[in-house]
Short mmCIF file of C-alpha atoms in Angstrom, two decimals:
data_model
loop_
_atom_site.label_atom_id
_atom_site.label_comp_id
_atom_site.label_asym_id
_atom_site.label_seq_id
_atom_site.Cartn_x
_atom_site.Cartn_y
_atom_site.Cartn_z
CA MET U 25 2.13 -6.57 -15.93
CA LEU U 26 4.32 -4.18 -14.04
CA VAL U 27 2.21 -3.00 -11.44
CA ASP U 28 2.86 0.03 -9.01
CA THR U 29 0.40 -1.33 -5.70
CA HIS U 30 0.87 1.86 -3.57
CA CYS U 31 1.52 5.63 -4.55
CA HIS U 32 0.07 8.46 -3.22
CA LEU U 33 -0.53 10.65 -6.44
CA GLY U 34 -2.97 12.79 -4.45
CA ASP U 35 -0.29 14.43 -2.20
CA ALA U 36 1.09 17.68 -2.51
CA ALA U 37 4.11 16.68 -3.55
CA PHE U 38 2.53 16.25 -7.13
CA ALA U 39 0.23 19.31 -7.08
CA GLU U 40 1.67 20.54 -10.44
CA ASP U 41 2.45 17.07 -12.36
CA ARG U 42 0.10 14.65 -11.27
CA ALA U 43 -0.99 13.71 -15.03
CA GLU U 44 2.66 13.94 -16.04
CA ALA U 45 3.81 11.57 -13.59
CA ALA U 46 1.26 9.17 -13.92
CA ALA U 47 2.52 9.70 -17.81
CA ARG U 48 6.21 8.96 -17.15
CA ALA U 49 5.22 5.66 -15.25
CA PHE U 50 2.84 4.42 -18.18
CA ALA U 51 6.00 5.50 -20.77
CA ALA U 52 8.60 3.66 -18.56
CA GLY U 53 6.84 0.40 -19.10
CA VAL U 54 4.37 0.39 -15.88
CA GLY U 55 1.14 -0.69 -16.72
CA HIS U 56 -1.56 0.28 -13.96
CA LEU U 57 -1.09 2.79 -10.87
CA VAL U 58 -3.29 2.10 -7.82
CA VAL U 59 -3.41 5.43 -5.99
CA VAL U 60 -3.87 5.61 -2.26
CA GLY U 61 -6.69 7.27 -0.59
CA GLU U 62 -5.45 7.71 2.67
CA SER U 63 -8.05 10.43 3.48
CA ARG U 64 -10.82 12.07 1.65
CA ALA U 65 -9.07 14.58 0.17
CA ALA U 66 -6.85 12.19 -1.97
CA THR U 67 -9.26 9.68 -2.52
CA GLY U 68 -11.23 12.45 -4.25
CA VAL U 69 -7.93 13.03 -6.43
CA GLY U 70 -7.75 9.22 -6.56
CA LEU U 71 -11.41 9.07 -8.59
CA ALA U 72 -10.78 11.63 -10.88
CA LEU U 73 -7.55 10.32 -11.81
CA ALA U 74 -9.06 6.77 -12.23
CA ALA U 75 -10.88 8.12 -15.25
CA ASP U 76 -7.95 6.61 -16.76
CA ALA U 77 -8.72 2.86 -16.92
CA ARG U 78 -4.93 2.15 -16.31
CA ILE U 79 -5.11 3.84 -12.74
CA SER U 80 -7.50 2.50 -9.34
CA THR U 81 -7.94 4.12 -6.36
CA THR U 82 -7.91 3.06 -2.73
CA ALA U 83 -10.00 4.82 -0.27
CA GLY U 84 -9.65 5.03 3.66
CA LEU U 85 -8.14 7.14 6.54
CA HIS U 86 -4.83 6.79 7.70
CA PRO U 87 -3.89 6.00 11.53
CA HIS U 88 -2.57 9.51 11.90
CA ASP U 89 -5.70 10.81 11.13
CA ALA U 90 -7.81 8.53 13.31
CA ARG U 91 -8.74 11.00 15.90
CA THR U 92 -10.90 13.12 13.03
CA TRP U 93 -13.32 9.84 12.60
CA THR U 94 -16.48 10.26 13.15
CA ASP U 95 -19.97 8.48 12.34
CA GLU U 96 -19.96 10.67 9.00
CA THR U 97 -16.37 9.71 8.23
CA ALA U 98 -17.96 5.83 8.12
CA ALA U 99 -21.07 6.85 5.93
CA TRP U 100 -18.71 8.08 3.38
CA LEU U 101 -16.04 5.38 3.65
CA ALA U 102 -19.33 2.94 2.89
CA GLU U 103 -20.58 4.84 0.22
CA THR U 104 -16.90 4.62 -1.40
CA LEU U 105 -16.34 1.58 -1.08
CA GLN U 106 -19.02 0.54 -3.65
CA ASP U 107 -17.52 2.69 -6.62
CA PRO U 108 -15.56 0.04 -9.18
CA ARG U 109 -12.57 2.65 -9.34
CA VAL U 110 -11.68 1.63 -5.59
CA VAL U 111 -9.98 -1.56 -5.22
CA ALA U 112 -9.49 -1.80 -1.48
CA CYS U 113 -9.78 -0.22 1.63
CA GLY U 114 -6.53 1.77 2.96
CA GLU U 115 -4.10 3.18 3.90
CA ILE U 116 -5.22 2.16 7.14
CA GLY U 117 -3.22 0.62 10.03
CA LEU U 118 -1.43 1.33 13.52
CA ASP U 119 1.66 3.94 13.99
CA TYR U 120 3.17 4.14 17.36
CA HIS U 121 5.91 5.90 16.09
CA TYR U 122 4.30 9.72 15.58
CA ASP U 123 1.04 8.93 17.91
CA HIS U 124 -0.36 11.95 16.10
CA SER U 125 -3.97 9.86 17.36
CA PRO U 126 -4.41 8.11 20.39
CA ARG U 127 -3.74 4.62 20.69
CA ASP U 128 -6.92 3.56 21.32
CA VAL U 129 -8.63 5.87 18.89
CA GLN U 130 -6.10 4.20 16.34
CA ARG U 131 -7.21 0.33 17.07
CA LEU U 132 -11.03 1.40 17.43
CA VAL U 133 -10.91 3.10 13.92
CA PHE U 134 -8.56 0.60 12.39
CA GLU U 135 -11.39 -2.34 13.52
CA ARG U 136 -14.21 -0.12 12.03
CA GLN U 137 -12.48 0.40 8.75
CA MET U 138 -11.79 -3.55 8.36
CA ALA U 139 -15.70 -3.97 9.14
CA LEU U 140 -16.63 -1.95 6.65
CA ALA U 141 -14.31 -3.26 3.74
CA GLU U 142 -15.29 -6.61 4.81
CA ALA U 143 -18.88 -5.72 4.03
CA ALA U 144 -17.94 -4.24 0.81
CA GLY U 145 -16.04 -7.09 -0.15
CA LYS U 146 -12.86 -5.25 -0.58
CA PRO U 147 -9.24 -6.06 0.58
CA VAL U 148 -7.32 -3.84 2.59
CA VAL U 149 -4.12 -1.45 2.69
CA ILE U 150 -1.94 -2.27 5.74
CA HIS U 151 0.07 0.79 7.34
CA ALA U 152 2.20 -0.94 10.64
CA ARG U 153 4.60 1.13 12.36
CA GLU U 154 6.06 -0.07 15.77
CA ALA U 155 2.68 -1.97 16.39
CA ASP U 156 3.31 -5.14 14.99
CA ALA U 157 1.62 -7.35 17.49
CA ASP U 158 -1.54 -5.25 17.66
CA VAL U 159 -1.87 -5.43 14.09
CA ALA U 160 -1.61 -8.67 13.59
CA ALA U 161 -4.46 -9.13 16.36
CA VAL U 162 -6.51 -7.19 14.51
CA LEU U 163 -5.99 -9.58 11.25
CA ARG U 164 -6.51 -12.48 13.03
CA THR U 165 -10.04 -10.55 14.23
CA PHE U 166 -10.96 -10.43 10.31
CA PRO U 167 -9.12 -13.33 8.47
CA ALA U 168 -11.64 -13.00 5.63
CA VAL U 169 -10.40 -9.96 5.04
CA PRO U 170 -7.60 -10.06 2.19
CA ALA U 171 -4.59 -7.61 3.20
CA ILE U 172 -1.28 -6.53 1.86
CA LEU U 173 1.18 -5.60 4.29
CA HIS U 174 2.57 -2.55 2.44
CA SER U 175 6.24 -1.01 2.16
CA PHE U 176 6.99 -3.93 4.47
CA SER U 177 10.01 -3.22 7.00
CA SER U 178 8.32 -4.77 10.05
CA GLY U 179 9.83 -8.04 11.98
CA PRO U 180 9.26 -11.46 11.28
CA ALA U 181 6.39 -11.93 13.98
CA LEU U 182 4.06 -9.38 11.51
CA PHE U 183 5.31 -11.12 8.96
CA GLU U 184 4.97 -14.79 9.67
CA ALA U 185 1.14 -13.48 11.07
CA GLY U 186 0.21 -11.88 7.64
CA VAL U 187 1.71 -14.85 5.30
CA ALA U 188 -0.03 -17.58 7.60
CA LEU U 189 -3.43 -15.79 7.30
CA GLY U 190 -2.82 -15.96 3.48
CA HIS U 191 -2.15 -12.38 3.08
CA TYR U 192 0.14 -10.19 0.52
CA VAL U 193 3.72 -8.70 1.42
CA SER U 194 4.30 -5.34 -0.61
CA PHE U 195 8.19 -3.75 -0.89
CA SER U 196 8.81 -0.72 -2.20
CA GLY U 197 12.16 1.01 -2.79
CA MET U 198 13.47 0.93 0.79
CA VAL U 199 15.01 -2.62 -0.42
CA THR U 200 17.81 -0.74 -2.48
CA PHE U 201 18.35 1.07 0.74
CA ARG U 202 22.11 -0.06 2.28
CA SER U 203 20.37 -0.23 5.40
CA TRP U 204 17.75 -2.34 4.31
CA GLY U 205 18.12 -5.51 6.28
CA LEU U 206 15.23 -7.93 5.56
CA ASP U 207 16.44 -9.62 2.72
CA ASP U 208 15.69 -12.63 4.33
CA LEU U 209 11.69 -12.22 4.29
CA VAL U 210 12.07 -10.79 0.82
CA ARG U 211 13.34 -14.28 -0.10
CA ALA U 212 10.79 -15.99 2.30
CA THR U 213 7.70 -14.13 0.67
CA PRO U 214 5.35 -16.84 -1.36
CA ALA U 215 5.45 -15.76 -5.05
CA ASP U 216 2.07 -15.45 -5.01
CA ARG U 217 1.63 -13.05 -2.41
CA LEU U 218 4.23 -10.55 -3.36
CA LEU U 219 3.76 -7.20 -4.50
CA VAL U 220 6.16 -3.89 -5.56
CA GLU U 221 5.07 -0.37 -5.02
CA THR U 222 6.92 3.04 -4.76
CA ASP U 223 5.26 4.49 -1.68
CA ALA U 224 5.85 7.75 -4.07
CA PRO U 225 6.45 10.49 -3.19
CA TYR U 226 8.33 8.81 -0.43
CA LEU U 227 11.38 6.52 -0.18
CA ALA U 228 12.68 6.51 -3.65
CA PRO U 229 14.82 3.41 -4.51
CA VAL U 230 18.38 4.20 -5.32
CA PRO U 231 19.57 5.97 -7.06
CA HIS U 232 17.10 8.42 -6.96
CA ARG U 233 17.07 8.77 -3.22
CA GLY U 234 16.76 11.95 -1.64
CA HIS U 235 14.63 13.22 -4.14
CA ARG U 236 10.60 12.83 -4.94
CA ASN U 237 10.04 9.27 -5.68
CA GLU U 238 7.86 8.51 -8.65
CA PRO U 239 5.56 5.44 -9.86
CA ALA U 240 7.83 5.20 -13.26
CA TYR U 241 10.88 4.34 -10.27
CA VAL U 242 8.68 0.77 -9.49
CA ARG U 243 10.90 -1.05 -11.95
CA LEU U 244 13.40 -0.59 -9.96
CA VAL U 245 12.37 -1.74 -6.83
CA ALA U 246 11.21 -5.02 -9.11
CA GLU U 247 14.54 -5.54 -10.37
CA ARG U 248 16.04 -5.29 -6.35
CA VAL U 249 13.49 -7.80 -5.09
CA ALA U 250 14.59 -10.26 -8.13
CA THR U 251 18.04 -9.91 -7.77
CA VAL U 252 17.41 -11.20 -3.82
CA ARG U 253 14.88 -13.63 -4.68
CA GLY U 254 17.50 -15.17 -7.31
CA GLU U 255 14.96 -14.56 -9.72
CA PRO U 256 14.82 -13.05 -13.74
CA ALA U 257 13.16 -10.06 -13.45
CA PRO U 258 10.73 -10.49 -16.11
CA SER U 259 9.66 -13.16 -14.36
CA LEU U 260 9.00 -11.47 -11.57
CA ILE U 261 7.05 -8.54 -12.71
CA ALA U 262 4.62 -11.21 -14.46
CA GLN U 263 4.32 -12.66 -11.06
CA THR U 264 3.71 -9.69 -9.49
CA GLY U 265 1.17 -8.44 -11.82
CA ARG U 266 -0.64 -11.42 -11.76
CA ASN U 267 -0.87 -11.47 -7.69
CA ALA U 268 -1.85 -7.72 -8.38
CA ARG U 269 -4.89 -8.52 -10.20
CA ARG U 270 -5.67 -11.32 -8.33
CA ILE U 271 -6.19 -8.76 -4.94
CA PHE U 272 -7.19 -5.97 -6.34
CA GLY U 273 -9.60 -7.96 -8.98
CA SER U 274 -10.72 -7.44 -12.44
CA ARG U 275 -9.99 -3.14 -12.72
CA LEU U 276 -6.57 -4.50 -13.34
CA GLY U 277 -7.37 -6.56 -16.48
CA ALA U 278 -7.78 -10.18 -17.25
#
């Protein structure tokens, strides 16, 4: 099964055609969509979309918005993670590029959400930007929480730390960009820990670069990853589908 493990259908970019974008993905052969709830609002959209069994959602607070975290946010997230439509906590993590929230607050909120995910028995979806060492340190603090290194473009240190902990590495449309330079890490990812995603509406793969990304384009990501790894695309799609079912659970089917 071809799975887009990370798409932002709750984003304003899809305000006019969310259902249609999902339908285009299914028509293109995508078997399941994981809609990312990086805020309460996006999680709400994801939960509504997940009335369709072919769609799941996540729930969490993006590091950009860590400064808004309150005890009430924590209570909301703890409750929401119990919903069977919610297959992961995320996207959470650290972003030291934009620094929209203070770094110490980002780290505290990251750790709080890791603890809530552990209590709920849910994996986490990790955002890491220019914060590799600190992200790796938090992951090591919570070794029992399965993680997905989303839209991976970090350095070898975080890659090696994640693989050593048994985490998953997900690649997006960036693998098709001329500027992409991490094919060695694509090849080094263990087959049973490899995932593909779009991160739609962002990072549209070639030949759609410069336009809004869509979940339907995840096949282009899978095909490029397969080429880099020297594998037939159908085999890689089957493998990444099995991996998605393993990390996200029975919501994605047997």
